[in-house]
Amino acid sequence: MDGTLNTRVTPQSAAATHTADCAVFGFSEGVLKVLLVQRNVEPFAGHWVLPGGAMGEDERLEQTARRVMLELVGVRDLFLQQVATYSEPDRHPVRRVVTTCYYALVKPENHTPVAKGYLSDVAWHPLSEVPPLGFDHGRLLNDAHQRLIQQLRDRPLAFDLLPDRFTLTEAQQLYEGILGEALDRRNFRRKILAYDFLIETRAKRAGVKGGPVLYRLDRAALDREMRK
Amino acid sequence: MDGTLNTRVTPQSAAATHTADCAVFGFSEGVLKVLLVQRNVEPFAGHWVLPGGAMGEDERLEQTARRVMLELVGVRDLFLQQVATYSEPDRHPVRRVVTTCYYALVKPENHTPVAKGYLSDVAWHPLSEVPPLGFDHGRLLNDAHQRLIQQLRDRPLAFDLLPDRFTLTEAQQLYEGILGEALDRRNFRRKILAYDFLIETRAKRAGVKGGPVLYRLDRAALDREMRK
DNA sequence: GGTATTCTGTGTATATTTGACGCACAAGAA
DNA sequence: TTCTTGTGCGTCAAATATACACAGAATACC
C-alpha cells in the first residue's frame, strides 16, 4: 500500500528502474508484422528486442511509451494498450529493471522507422519469422500478441492497422494474420458488415478499371461500437 | 528498453517506488465482499484502501502481494491475477509511487484478517457498500472487478471463493454477486453441471435432515478445464 | 396440527448466433 | 476461348442462449 515504505512490512523498498516496452504491430503485404530494434550496446548487443525506454520523472508509463516510439523509431499516433508488468529480479542481467509491456497498432505506410540512440537497426519482422529476442522480450511479445487476440475477439479494434481505403479481403487477411487461423470468407464478410462502421467507396484501386470494392472507416461509428 | 538508461532517450530515469495492491474478493452470507484496510498513518490516515506494500529487493511483484497479504492481514494461499499498473506521477500525494494491482480470491472462513503495522482496522466490505477509498484505489478496485468479471465469463474460476461443500444455489449467488446481474436458475444449473468438475455429495448440510444437495469440487478436473 | 410460503429441482420449446458450404459473375492470365 | 483468381450473395445445419411452468420438500406461520 502506498505511502508506508517506512514500516517493517517493507524489507528494503527496491528502487528499481521502470521501463515501458512496446510490441508494435503493423500490417503490410498481407502479413502481420512487429517492429523490432537491434541493440548496439550491452547487454544483449546485437540482439533484437522490443523498442522501449525508461520512465521519466513526470511521466506516466503510457507517455513513456509514446515518447520512446517517437524518439527512437519515429512512430507517432499509436493505439496503445497495456498488457502486463514484469518484475522478476533477474530479468535484466545487470541491474533491477521492471518493465510494463504495451502493444500498439500502427499503419506501417505512415511511418519510416529510424534507428537512433543505442540502436543499430529497426525493422518490421513478419510475426511468423521473429528471431530470438533479448531479455525476456520473447515472452512479452507473446503475451502482447495473446492480449491482442483476446481483445480482437471482443471488439473490432484492428482497423488501425489498415490503410485508409481497403478491401474486405485485406481486412480478412489482417484478421487471419492476428488470430493465426483461416476464416471463412462469406462469414467474415457478413460479420464485419453487420457492424455499421464500414462505408462503401465508389472509387476503385489505382488506375485499374474493375476490381473489388474499397471501403473506408466511419471512425465515429467505430468508436461508438468500441465503447459498447 | 532495458539497460540503456544512460542515453539521451532517457530524460531522468525516475526511481519510483513500486508497490503491489490487492483487491481481495471473498464470498460469505451470499454476498460478494472485498477486504479493505484502514490506514493510521498519513497520507490518507483514517481512509480505507486496498491492502498493499512495497516491492522488496529480490521480490517479484506477485511475491510482494503474497507476502503483504500474509504479514498484514494473515491471508495465505490466494489465487492471484495481475490486473494493471498505474503510474500517474501524482497518484500519490507525497512521493512517486507506481503500483501494480492484483485481484485475489479467497475463502473468508479460512482466514481471520488482523490489522498490523500501519493499519488500524481490517474488514470485509460488501462490494455494494464500499466506502470512498484513499489514493486512486477506487479505480483500482473497479478495474480489478471488471477484470474478474471478464475472466469469469471465460473460465469458471470463482470456485476458490466457495467453501468445500456448497449448494448450486450458493454457486449461483456467487456468480450473480460477481457479475452483478440475475441469472436463470435452470440455465445456470445446466451450464455449470455441463462441466464435469462438480461432484455430488451424499451428505447434507449440518444436522438438518433434508435440504439441498451439496457439491464439492473435483480440483483436478477444474484445473483441466481451466487450462483449455 | 394444519396451512401457507419459500426453496429446490427438473424439461422443453424458441430465438439467436455461428459455422459450413454451393454457386454465379467479372477480370486478368494463359 | 479457356482457365484461374477473387468477389458477392443465400441457404442449411448445428450449437448456443433465452424464456418459461410446475411438482415435491422443508420451513414458517397461524
Short mmCIF file of C-alpha atoms (C1' of nucleotides) in Angstrom, two decimals:
data_model
loop_
_atom_site.label_atom_id
_atom_site.label_comp_id
_atom_site.label_asym_id
_atom_site.label_seq_id
_atom_site.Cartn_x
_atom_site.Cartn_y
_atom_site.Cartn_z
CA MET A 1 0.00 0.00 0.00
CA ASP A 2 1.23 3.39 -0.87
CA GLY A 3 2.98 5.70 1.47
CA THR A 4 4.06 3.25 4.08
CA LEU A 5 7.52 2.44 2.98
CA ASN A 6 8.85 3.08 6.42
CA THR A 7 7.19 0.22 8.24
CA ARG A 8 8.57 -3.18 8.91
CA VAL A 9 6.19 -4.55 6.34
CA THR A 10 8.66 -3.34 3.78
CA PRO A 11 12.02 -5.12 3.85
CA GLN A 12 14.07 -2.82 1.70
CA SER A 13 11.93 -0.97 -0.75
CA ALA A 14 13.70 -1.62 -4.00
CA ALA A 15 14.14 1.38 -6.24
CA ALA A 16 14.06 -0.47 -9.49
CA THR A 17 14.16 1.32 -12.79
CA HIS A 18 10.89 1.13 -14.63
CA THR A 19 10.68 0.87 -18.39
CA ALA A 20 7.95 0.65 -20.97
CA ASP A 21 8.37 -1.79 -23.84
CA CYS A 22 6.17 -1.87 -26.90
CA ALA A 23 5.06 -4.62 -29.20
CA VAL A 24 4.20 -2.53 -32.24
CA PHE A 25 2.08 -4.38 -34.75
CA GLY A 26 1.73 -3.38 -38.36
CA PHE A 27 0.14 -4.91 -41.42
CA SER A 28 1.57 -4.77 -44.91
CA GLU A 29 1.77 -7.03 -47.92
CA GLY A 30 -0.91 -9.14 -46.38
CA VAL A 31 1.23 -10.09 -43.42
CA LEU A 32 1.16 -9.13 -39.77
CA LYS A 33 4.47 -7.70 -38.60
CA VAL A 34 6.18 -6.48 -35.45
CA LEU A 35 8.54 -3.61 -35.16
CA LEU A 36 11.82 -4.76 -33.64
CA VAL A 37 15.01 -2.90 -32.86
CA GLN A 38 18.57 -4.13 -32.74
CA ARG A 39 20.73 -3.06 -29.83
CA ASN A 40 24.30 -1.90 -30.22
CA VAL A 41 25.12 -1.74 -26.52
CA GLU A 42 25.49 -4.36 -23.85
CA PRO A 43 23.74 -6.25 -22.53
CA PHE A 44 22.33 -8.10 -25.47
CA ALA A 45 24.26 -6.06 -28.01
CA GLY A 46 23.39 -7.33 -31.47
CA HIS A 47 20.14 -8.81 -30.26
CA TRP A 48 16.71 -7.85 -31.48
CA VAL A 49 14.31 -6.63 -28.82
CA LEU A 50 11.09 -4.71 -28.45
CA PRO A 51 11.60 -0.94 -28.52
CA GLY A 52 11.31 0.63 -25.11
CA GLY A 53 12.79 3.06 -22.67
CA ALA A 54 12.89 4.22 -19.09
CA MET A 55 10.08 6.14 -17.45
CA GLY A 56 10.88 9.82 -16.90
CA GLU A 57 10.39 11.90 -13.78
CA ASP A 58 6.97 13.23 -14.58
CA GLU A 59 5.76 10.66 -16.99
CA ARG A 60 3.08 8.08 -16.92
CA LEU A 61 4.28 4.85 -18.46
CA GLU A 62 1.96 5.35 -21.37
CA GLN A 63 3.61 8.68 -22.10
CA THR A 64 6.95 6.97 -21.86
CA ALA A 65 5.86 4.50 -24.47
CA ARG A 66 4.68 7.23 -26.80
CA ARG A 67 7.81 9.30 -26.33
CA VAL A 68 10.10 6.38 -26.97
CA MET A 69 8.21 5.34 -30.06
CA LEU A 70 8.57 8.84 -31.40
CA GLU A 71 12.18 9.49 -30.44
CA LEU A 72 13.55 6.09 -31.17
CA VAL A 73 11.72 4.88 -34.22
CA GLY A 74 9.77 7.91 -35.42
CA VAL A 75 6.34 6.45 -34.95
CA ARG A 76 3.54 8.61 -33.60
CA ASP A 77 -0.17 8.31 -33.09
CA LEU A 78 -0.40 4.80 -31.98
CA PHE A 79 -3.21 2.89 -30.45
CA LEU A 80 -1.74 1.74 -27.14
CA GLN A 81 -2.95 -0.88 -24.71
CA GLN A 82 -1.23 -2.00 -21.56
CA VAL A 83 -0.53 -5.70 -21.43
CA ALA A 84 1.25 -6.56 -18.18
CA THR A 85 4.13 -5.75 -15.88
CA TYR A 86 7.18 -7.95 -15.42
CA SER A 87 9.22 -7.75 -12.26
CA GLU A 88 11.39 -10.85 -11.96
CA PRO A 89 14.52 -9.63 -10.15
CA ASP A 90 16.83 -11.30 -12.65
CA ARG A 91 15.02 -10.46 -15.85
CA HIS A 92 17.74 -7.92 -16.57
CA PRO A 93 21.29 -9.26 -16.27
CA VAL A 94 22.87 -6.06 -14.98
CA ARG A 95 20.52 -4.17 -12.73
CA ARG A 96 16.99 -4.38 -11.49
CA VAL A 97 14.56 -3.30 -14.18
CA VAL A 98 10.82 -3.63 -14.00
CA THR A 99 9.03 -3.25 -17.28
CA THR A 100 5.47 -2.68 -18.36
CA CYS A 101 4.61 -4.03 -21.76
CA TYR A 102 2.22 -2.34 -24.15
CA TYR A 103 1.01 -3.35 -27.53
CA ALA A 104 0.46 -0.80 -30.26
CA LEU A 105 -1.23 -0.78 -33.64
CA VAL A 106 0.06 1.41 -36.47
CA LYS A 107 -0.17 1.79 -40.21
CA PRO A 108 3.35 0.99 -41.45
CA GLU A 109 2.96 3.16 -44.56
CA ASN A 110 2.58 6.26 -42.40
CA HIS A 111 5.94 5.87 -40.73
CA THR A 112 9.54 5.28 -41.62
CA PRO A 113 11.22 3.92 -38.52
CA VAL A 114 14.74 5.21 -37.98
CA ALA A 115 17.26 3.72 -35.63
CA LYS A 116 18.60 6.27 -33.16
CA GLY A 117 20.35 6.27 -29.85
CA TYR A 118 21.62 2.88 -28.85
CA LEU A 119 20.02 1.17 -31.83
CA SER A 120 21.85 -0.18 -34.82
CA ASP A 121 18.76 -1.15 -36.72
CA VAL A 122 14.99 -1.03 -36.82
CA ALA A 123 12.88 -3.30 -38.95
CA TRP A 124 9.49 -4.84 -39.42
CA HIS A 125 9.53 -8.58 -38.91
CA PRO A 126 6.73 -10.85 -40.01
CA LEU A 127 5.25 -12.27 -36.85
CA SER A 128 5.94 -15.73 -38.16
CA GLU A 129 9.67 -15.05 -38.54
CA VAL A 130 10.65 -13.29 -35.38
CA PRO A 131 14.24 -14.01 -34.33
CA PRO A 132 15.04 -14.96 -30.74
CA LEU A 133 14.72 -11.79 -28.70
CA GLY A 134 16.94 -10.40 -25.97
CA PHE A 135 15.91 -10.17 -22.33
CA ASP A 136 12.53 -11.78 -21.78
CA HIS A 137 11.07 -9.94 -24.75
CA GLY A 138 10.04 -13.14 -26.43
CA ARG A 139 7.64 -13.66 -23.63
CA LEU A 140 6.46 -10.07 -23.68
CA LEU A 141 5.79 -10.28 -27.38
CA ASN A 142 3.89 -13.49 -26.95
CA ASP A 143 1.77 -12.09 -24.14
CA ALA A 144 1.09 -8.94 -26.13
CA HIS A 145 0.00 -10.98 -29.11
CA GLN A 146 -2.28 -13.08 -26.95
CA ARG A 147 -3.82 -9.99 -25.45
CA LEU A 148 -4.37 -8.55 -28.89
CA ILE A 149 -6.11 -11.73 -29.99
CA GLN A 150 -8.27 -11.74 -26.94
CA GLN A 151 -9.34 -8.13 -27.37
CA LEU A 152 -9.87 -8.52 -31.09
CA ARG A 153 -12.37 -11.28 -30.41
CA ASP A 154 -14.37 -8.82 -28.33
CA ARG A 155 -14.11 -5.65 -30.34
CA PRO A 156 -13.15 -4.80 -33.92
CA LEU A 157 -10.08 -2.82 -32.93
CA ALA A 158 -7.73 -3.91 -35.66
CA PHE A 159 -8.72 -1.33 -38.25
CA ASP A 160 -5.97 0.97 -37.06
CA LEU A 161 -3.66 -1.33 -38.95
CA LEU A 162 -5.32 -0.90 -42.33
CA PRO A 163 -4.74 1.90 -44.84
CA ASP A 164 -7.45 4.48 -45.38
CA ARG A 165 -9.02 2.54 -48.20
CA PHE A 166 -9.05 -1.20 -48.08
CA THR A 167 -10.89 -4.19 -49.43
CA LEU A 168 -12.72 -6.70 -47.33
CA THR A 169 -10.22 -9.29 -48.40
CA GLU A 170 -7.44 -7.22 -46.90
CA ALA A 171 -9.38 -6.83 -43.68
CA GLN A 172 -9.83 -10.56 -43.60
CA GLN A 173 -6.13 -11.21 -44.19
CA LEU A 174 -5.43 -8.90 -41.29
CA TYR A 175 -7.78 -10.78 -39.00
CA GLU A 176 -6.32 -14.08 -40.10
CA GLY A 177 -2.82 -12.75 -39.51
CA ILE A 178 -3.64 -11.71 -35.99
CA LEU A 179 -5.73 -14.68 -34.99
CA GLY A 180 -3.46 -17.12 -36.73
CA GLU A 181 -6.26 -19.11 -38.29
CA ALA A 182 -8.15 -19.18 -41.55
CA LEU A 183 -11.58 -17.62 -41.67
CA ASP A 184 -14.48 -18.30 -43.95
CA ARG A 185 -14.72 -15.50 -46.47
CA ARG A 186 -18.50 -15.30 -46.53
CA ASN A 187 -18.94 -15.47 -42.79
CA PHE A 188 -16.28 -12.87 -42.23
CA ARG A 189 -17.92 -10.55 -44.70
CA ARG A 190 -21.30 -10.97 -43.07
CA LYS A 191 -19.97 -10.40 -39.57
CA ILE A 192 -17.96 -7.31 -40.40
CA LEU A 193 -20.66 -5.69 -42.48
CA ALA A 194 -23.13 -6.34 -39.69
CA TYR A 195 -21.37 -3.55 -37.87
CA ASP A 196 -22.22 -0.25 -39.46
CA PHE A 197 -18.83 1.40 -39.45
CA LEU A 198 -17.68 0.43 -42.92
CA ILE A 199 -18.52 2.82 -45.71
CA GLU A 200 -18.50 1.56 -49.27
CA THR A 201 -16.40 3.69 -51.58
CA ARG A 202 -17.24 4.36 -55.18
CA ALA A 203 -13.56 4.59 -56.02
CA LYS A 204 -11.58 1.60 -57.15
CA ARG A 205 -7.98 0.70 -56.60
CA ALA A 206 -5.32 2.60 -58.56
CA GLY A 207 -5.92 3.09 -62.22
CA VAL A 208 -7.50 -0.32 -62.55
CA LYS A 209 -10.92 -0.35 -64.12
CA GLY A 210 -12.75 -3.00 -62.18
CA GLY A 211 -11.67 -4.79 -59.08
CA PRO A 212 -13.04 -5.22 -55.61
CA VAL A 213 -14.93 -2.58 -53.68
CA LEU A 214 -12.88 -0.33 -51.44
CA TYR A 215 -14.17 0.56 -48.02
CA ARG A 216 -13.24 3.30 -45.65
CA LEU A 217 -13.78 3.61 -41.95
CA ASP A 218 -16.51 5.61 -40.25
CA ARG A 219 -14.35 6.46 -37.29
CA ALA A 220 -17.22 7.86 -35.23
CA ALA A 221 -19.30 4.75 -35.73
CA LEU A 222 -16.33 2.56 -34.84
CA ASP A 223 -15.72 4.48 -31.64
CA ARG A 224 -19.38 4.09 -30.77
CA GLU A 225 -19.07 0.38 -31.36
CA MET A 226 -15.91 0.14 -29.28
CA ARG A 227 -17.48 1.80 -26.31
CA LYS A 228 -20.18 -0.82 -26.03
CA MET B 1 14.16 -0.79 -23.41
CA ASP B 2 16.20 -2.25 -20.66
CA GLY B 3 19.78 -1.45 -19.95
CA THR B 4 20.05 1.83 -21.74
CA LEU B 5 19.32 4.29 -19.03
CA ASN B 6 22.34 6.30 -19.94
CA THR B 7 21.29 7.50 -23.35
CA ARG B 8 19.56 10.73 -24.20
CA VAL B 9 16.42 8.77 -24.81
CA THR B 10 16.00 8.75 -21.08
CA PRO B 11 15.39 12.18 -19.55
CA GLN B 12 15.96 11.39 -15.92
CA SER B 13 15.15 7.82 -15.18
CA ALA B 14 12.80 8.10 -12.25
CA ALA B 15 13.44 5.67 -9.44
CA ALA B 16 9.89 5.40 -8.27
CA THR B 17 8.88 3.09 -5.51
CA HIS B 18 6.87 0.18 -6.73
CA THR B 19 4.05 -1.34 -4.72
CA ALA B 20 1.59 -4.16 -5.17
CA ASP B 21 -2.03 -3.59 -4.14
CA CYS B 22 -4.60 -6.33 -3.86
CA ALA B 23 -8.32 -6.41 -4.36
CA VAL B 24 -9.12 -9.48 -2.29
CA PHE B 25 -12.55 -10.89 -3.00
CA GLY B 26 -14.44 -13.18 -0.66
CA PHE B 27 -17.92 -14.61 -0.56
CA SER B 28 -19.95 -15.08 2.61
CA GLU B 29 -23.59 -14.81 3.63
CA GLY B 30 -24.49 -14.84 0.00
CA VAL B 31 -22.70 -11.60 -0.70
CA LEU B 32 -19.51 -10.76 -2.56
CA LYS B 33 -17.08 -8.81 -0.41
CA VAL B 34 -13.73 -7.06 -0.62
CA LEU B 35 -11.08 -6.99 2.02
CA LEU B 36 -10.20 -3.41 2.90
CA VAL B 37 -7.76 -1.96 5.41
CA GLN B 38 -7.88 1.29 7.26
CA ARG B 39 -4.71 3.37 7.47
CA ASN B 40 -3.48 5.03 10.62
CA VAL B 41 -0.67 7.00 9.02
CA GLU B 42 -0.59 9.89 6.63
CA PRO B 43 -1.31 10.30 3.88
CA PHE B 44 -4.93 9.24 3.88
CA ALA B 45 -4.91 8.36 7.59
CA GLY B 46 -8.35 7.09 8.54
CA HIS B 47 -9.15 6.16 4.96
CA TRP B 48 -9.96 2.71 3.72
CA VAL B 49 -7.72 1.39 0.97
CA LEU B 50 -6.73 -1.84 -0.69
CA PRO B 51 -4.06 -3.75 1.22
CA GLY B 52 -0.66 -3.48 -0.36
CA GLY B 53 3.02 -2.90 0.18
CA ALA B 54 6.31 -2.06 -1.41
CA MET B 55 8.26 -4.49 -3.55
CA GLY B 56 11.35 -5.87 -1.84
CA GLU B 57 14.89 -6.16 -3.19
CA ASP B 58 14.61 -9.66 -4.53
CA GLU B 59 10.93 -9.98 -5.00
CA ARG B 60 8.67 -10.31 -7.93
CA LEU B 61 5.57 -8.19 -7.50
CA GLU B 62 3.47 -11.28 -7.14
CA GLN B 63 5.60 -12.38 -4.22
CA THR B 64 5.21 -8.95 -2.74
CA ALA B 65 1.47 -9.31 -2.95
CA ARG B 66 1.55 -12.71 -1.24
CA ARG B 67 3.91 -11.54 1.46
CA VAL B 68 1.86 -8.47 2.24
CA MET B 69 -1.35 -10.42 2.37
CA LEU B 70 0.23 -12.78 4.84
CA GLU B 71 2.03 -10.27 7.01
CA LEU B 72 -0.59 -7.61 7.02
CA VAL B 73 -3.87 -9.40 7.09
CA GLY B 74 -2.97 -13.01 7.72
CA VAL B 75 -4.31 -14.37 4.46
CA ARG B 76 -2.39 -17.05 2.63
CA ASP B 77 -2.92 -19.25 -0.37
CA LEU B 78 -4.67 -16.91 -2.63
CA PHE B 79 -5.49 -17.12 -6.27
CA LEU B 80 -3.72 -14.09 -7.71
CA GLN B 81 -4.11 -12.39 -11.05
CA GLN B 82 -2.40 -9.26 -12.23
CA VAL B 83 -4.76 -6.52 -13.31
CA ALA B 84 -2.78 -3.47 -14.37
CA THR B 85 -0.07 -1.00 -13.45
CA TYR B 86 -0.73 2.62 -12.51
CA SER B 87 1.96 5.19 -12.91
CA GLU B 88 0.41 8.66 -12.84
CA PRO B 89 3.13 10.85 -11.28
CA ASP B 90 0.64 12.44 -8.87
CA ARG B 91 -1.33 9.42 -7.85
CA HIS B 92 0.48 9.51 -4.51
CA PRO B 93 0.40 12.90 -2.80
CA VAL B 94 3.83 12.65 -1.17
CA ARG B 95 6.25 10.80 -3.39
CA ARG B 96 6.32 8.96 -6.64
CA VAL B 97 4.78 5.53 -6.26
CA VAL B 98 3.95 3.20 -9.09
CA THR B 99 1.62 0.39 -8.21
CA THR B 100 0.60 -2.86 -9.79
CA CYS B 101 -2.85 -4.05 -8.90
CA TYR B 102 -3.78 -7.70 -8.43
CA TYR B 103 -7.03 -9.32 -7.65
CA ALA B 104 -7.24 -12.31 -5.34
CA LEU B 105 -9.88 -14.88 -4.48
CA VAL B 106 -10.07 -16.41 -1.00
CA LYS B 107 -12.45 -18.30 1.21
CA PRO B 108 -13.19 -15.87 4.06
CA GLU B 109 -13.91 -18.65 6.55
CA ASN B 110 -10.33 -19.88 6.27
CA HIS B 111 -8.81 -16.63 7.40
CA THR B 112 -9.16 -14.12 10.19
CA PRO B 113 -7.63 -10.90 8.96
CA VAL B 114 -5.71 -9.00 11.62
CA ALA B 115 -4.65 -5.39 11.34
CA LYS B 116 -0.92 -4.95 11.81
CA GLY B 117 1.71 -2.41 11.02
CA TYR B 118 0.30 0.88 9.92
CA LEU B 119 -3.27 -0.40 9.88
CA SER B 120 -5.93 0.44 12.40
CA ASP B 121 -8.52 -1.92 11.01
CA VAL B 122 -9.19 -4.67 8.52
CA ALA B 123 -12.66 -5.67 7.41
CA TRP B 124 -14.69 -7.32 4.71
CA HIS B 125 -16.95 -4.88 2.92
CA PRO B 126 -19.83 -5.96 0.72
CA LEU B 127 -18.90 -4.86 -2.76
CA SER B 128 -22.09 -2.87 -2.91
CA GLU B 129 -21.20 -0.83 0.17
CA VAL B 130 -17.58 0.10 -0.34
CA PRO B 131 -16.68 3.46 1.22
CA PRO B 132 -14.74 6.03 -0.77
CA LEU B 133 -11.16 4.77 -0.92
CA GLY B 134 -7.90 6.61 -0.44
CA PHE B 135 -5.39 7.22 -3.25
CA ASP B 136 -6.80 6.03 -6.56
CA HIS B 137 -7.84 2.73 -5.06
CA GLY B 138 -11.43 3.21 -6.03
CA ARG B 139 -10.30 2.99 -9.61
CA LEU B 140 -8.06 0.02 -8.92
CA LEU B 141 -10.89 -1.84 -7.26
CA ASN B 142 -13.20 -1.10 -10.12
CA ASP B 143 -10.67 -2.27 -12.68
CA ALA B 144 -9.98 -5.41 -10.68
CA HIS B 145 -13.67 -6.18 -10.50
CA GLN B 146 -14.08 -5.67 -14.21
CA ARG B 147 -11.15 -7.97 -14.92
CA LEU B 148 -12.64 -10.59 -12.65
CA ILE B 149 -15.96 -10.36 -14.47
CA GLN B 150 -14.25 -10.64 -17.81
CA GLN B 151 -12.24 -13.69 -16.80
CA LEU B 152 -15.18 -15.33 -15.10
CA ARG B 153 -17.11 -15.18 -18.35
CA ASP B 154 -14.33 -17.20 -19.96
CA ARG B 155 -13.49 -19.71 -17.28
CA PRO B 156 -15.19 -20.97 -14.12
CA LEU B 157 -12.52 -19.59 -11.81
CA ALA B 158 -14.73 -18.40 -9.00
CA PHE B 159 -14.90 -21.65 -7.07
CA ASP B 160 -11.95 -20.60 -4.98
CA LEU B 161 -14.43 -18.38 -3.20
CA LEU B 162 -16.78 -21.15 -2.12
CA PRO B 163 -16.46 -23.39 0.96
CA ASP B 164 -15.56 -27.04 0.50
CA ARG B 165 -19.17 -28.09 0.31
CA PHE B 166 -21.70 -25.85 -1.29
CA THR B 167 -25.06 -25.90 -2.97
CA LEU B 168 -25.68 -24.90 -6.51
CA THR B 169 -27.77 -22.03 -5.24
CA GLU B 170 -24.75 -20.71 -3.40
CA ALA B 171 -22.64 -21.02 -6.50
CA GLN B 172 -25.26 -19.12 -8.40
CA GLN B 173 -25.41 -16.36 -5.78
CA LEU B 174 -21.66 -16.08 -6.11
CA TYR B 175 -21.85 -15.72 -9.85
CA GLU B 176 -24.63 -13.18 -9.54
CA GLY B 177 -22.62 -11.28 -6.96
CA ILE B 178 -19.61 -11.06 -9.22
CA LEU B 179 -21.39 -10.38 -12.46
CA GLY B 180 -23.88 -8.04 -10.86
CA GLU B 181 -26.86 -9.47 -12.67
CA ALA B 182 -29.54 -12.06 -12.03
CA LEU B 183 -29.18 -15.44 -13.68
CA ASP B 184 -31.80 -18.01 -14.58
CA ARG B 185 -31.60 -20.86 -12.12
CA ARG B 186 -32.20 -23.65 -14.61
CA ASN B 187 -29.85 -22.30 -17.21
CA PHE B 188 -27.15 -21.71 -14.65
CA ARG B 189 -27.55 -25.22 -13.28
CA ARG B 190 -27.39 -26.74 -16.70
CA LYS B 191 -24.33 -24.80 -17.71
CA ILE B 192 -22.37 -25.50 -14.56
CA LEU B 193 -23.20 -29.19 -14.47
CA ALA B 194 -22.19 -29.43 -18.11
CA TYR B 195 -18.66 -29.10 -16.84
CA ASP B 196 -17.64 -32.26 -15.08
CA PHE B 197 -15.83 -30.84 -12.10
CA LEU B 198 -18.70 -30.83 -9.63
CA ILE B 199 -19.16 -33.94 -7.53
CA GLU B 200 -22.50 -34.58 -5.90
CA THR B 201 -22.19 -35.27 -2.20
CA ARG B 202 -24.37 -37.67 -0.29
CA ALA B 203 -24.02 -35.56 2.84
CA LYS B 204 -26.45 -32.84 3.69
CA ARG B 205 -25.95 -29.55 5.43
CA ALA B 206 -25.36 -29.55 9.20
CA GLY B 207 -27.66 -31.72 11.29
CA VAL B 208 -30.57 -30.95 9.04
CA LYS B 209 -32.42 -33.95 7.73
CA GLY B 210 -33.23 -32.95 4.19
CA GLY B 211 -32.21 -29.88 2.30
CA PRO B 212 -30.47 -29.17 -0.95
CA VAL B 213 -27.72 -31.30 -2.41
CA LEU B 214 -24.18 -30.36 -1.50
CA TYR B 215 -21.45 -30.45 -4.09
CA ARG B 216 -17.72 -30.48 -3.76
CA LEU B 217 -15.05 -29.59 -6.24
CA ASP B 218 -13.01 -32.01 -8.30
CA ARG B 219 -9.94 -29.82 -8.26
CA ALA B 220 -8.10 -31.85 -10.87
CA ALA B 221 -11.00 -31.69 -13.28
CA LEU B 222 -11.33 -27.97 -12.70
CA ASP B 223 -7.65 -27.39 -13.43
CA ARG B 224 -8.03 -29.41 -16.58
CA GLU B 225 -10.95 -27.25 -17.57
CA MET B 226 -9.07 -24.05 -16.77
CA ARG B 227 -6.16 -24.97 -18.96
CA LYS B 228 -8.34 -25.21 -22.04
"C1'" DG C 1 -51.78 -29.64 13.72
"C1'" DG C 2 -52.81 -27.66 9.68
"C1'" DT C 3 -51.96 -24.33 6.21
"C1'" DA C 4 -49.27 -21.01 3.69
"C1'" DT C 5 -44.97 -19.82 1.99
"C1'" DT C 6 -40.44 -20.39 0.37
"C1'" DC C 7 -36.95 -23.01 -1.78
"C1'" DT C 8 -35.24 -26.91 -4.57
"C1'" DG C 9 -35.19 -29.44 -8.59
"C1'" DT C 10 -36.36 -30.76 -13.48
"C1'" DG C 11 -37.51 -30.45 -19.13
"C1'" DT C 12 -38.90 -28.28 -23.33
"C1'" DA C 13 -39.76 -25.01 -26.94
"C1'" DT C 14 -37.89 -20.92 -29.27
"C1'" DA C 15 -34.81 -17.39 -30.89
"C1'" DT C 16 -30.20 -16.17 -31.88
"C1'" DT C 17 -25.63 -16.95 -33.26
"C1'" DT C 18 -22.14 -19.42 -35.51
"C1'" DG C 19 -20.04 -22.23 -38.92
"C1'" DA C 20 -20.03 -24.91 -43.29
"C1'" DC C 21 -20.87 -24.78 -47.94
"C1'" DG C 22 -22.57 -24.09 -53.22
"C1'" DC C 23 -22.92 -21.26 -56.96
"C1'" DA C 24 -22.77 -17.23 -60.18
"C1'" DC C 25 -20.31 -13.36 -62.08
"C1'" DA C 26 -16.28 -10.42 -63.58
"C1'" DA C 27 -11.40 -9.62 -64.62
"C1'" DG C 28 -6.85 -10.93 -65.86
"C1'" DA C 29 -3.69 -14.69 -67.39
"C1'" DA C 30 -2.60 -18.43 -70.29
"C1'" DT D 1 -11.50 -19.20 -75.64
"C1'" DT D 2 -10.48 -21.20 -71.55
"C1'" DC D 3 -8.66 -21.26 -67.03
"C1'" DT D 4 -7.59 -19.23 -62.71
"C1'" DT D 5 -8.43 -15.90 -59.15
"C1'" DG D 6 -11.24 -13.27 -56.38
"C1'" DT D 7 -15.79 -11.10 -55.43
"C1'" DG D 8 -20.54 -11.24 -53.95
"C1'" DC D 9 -24.93 -13.50 -52.30
"C1'" DG D 10 -28.09 -17.06 -49.93
"C1'" DT D 11 -29.04 -21.46 -47.72
"C1'" DC D 12 -28.83 -25.01 -44.25
"C1'" DA D 13 -27.47 -27.26 -40.08
"C1'" DA D 14 -25.51 -27.13 -35.50
"C1'" DA D 15 -24.58 -25.04 -31.34
"C1'" DT D 16 -25.87 -21.75 -28.02
"C1'" DA D 17 -28.59 -18.68 -25.30
"C1'" DT D 18 -33.08 -17.42 -23.51
"C1'" DA D 19 -37.59 -17.89 -21.81
"C1'" DC D 20 -40.81 -20.30 -19.20
"C1'" DA D 21 -44.22 -23.72 -15.65
"C1'" DC D 22 -44.91 -26.88 -12.23
"C1'" DA D 23 -44.29 -30.55 -8.55
"C1'" DG D 24 -42.25 -32.00 -4.17
"C1'" DA D 25 -39.80 -30.89 0.26
"C1'" DA D 26 -38.80 -28.06 4.00
"C1'" DT D 27 -39.82 -24.28 6.74
"C1'" DA D 28 -42.57 -20.60 8.75
"C1'" DC D 29 -46.88 -19.15 10.26
"C1'" DC D 30 -51.21 -19.35 12.33
#
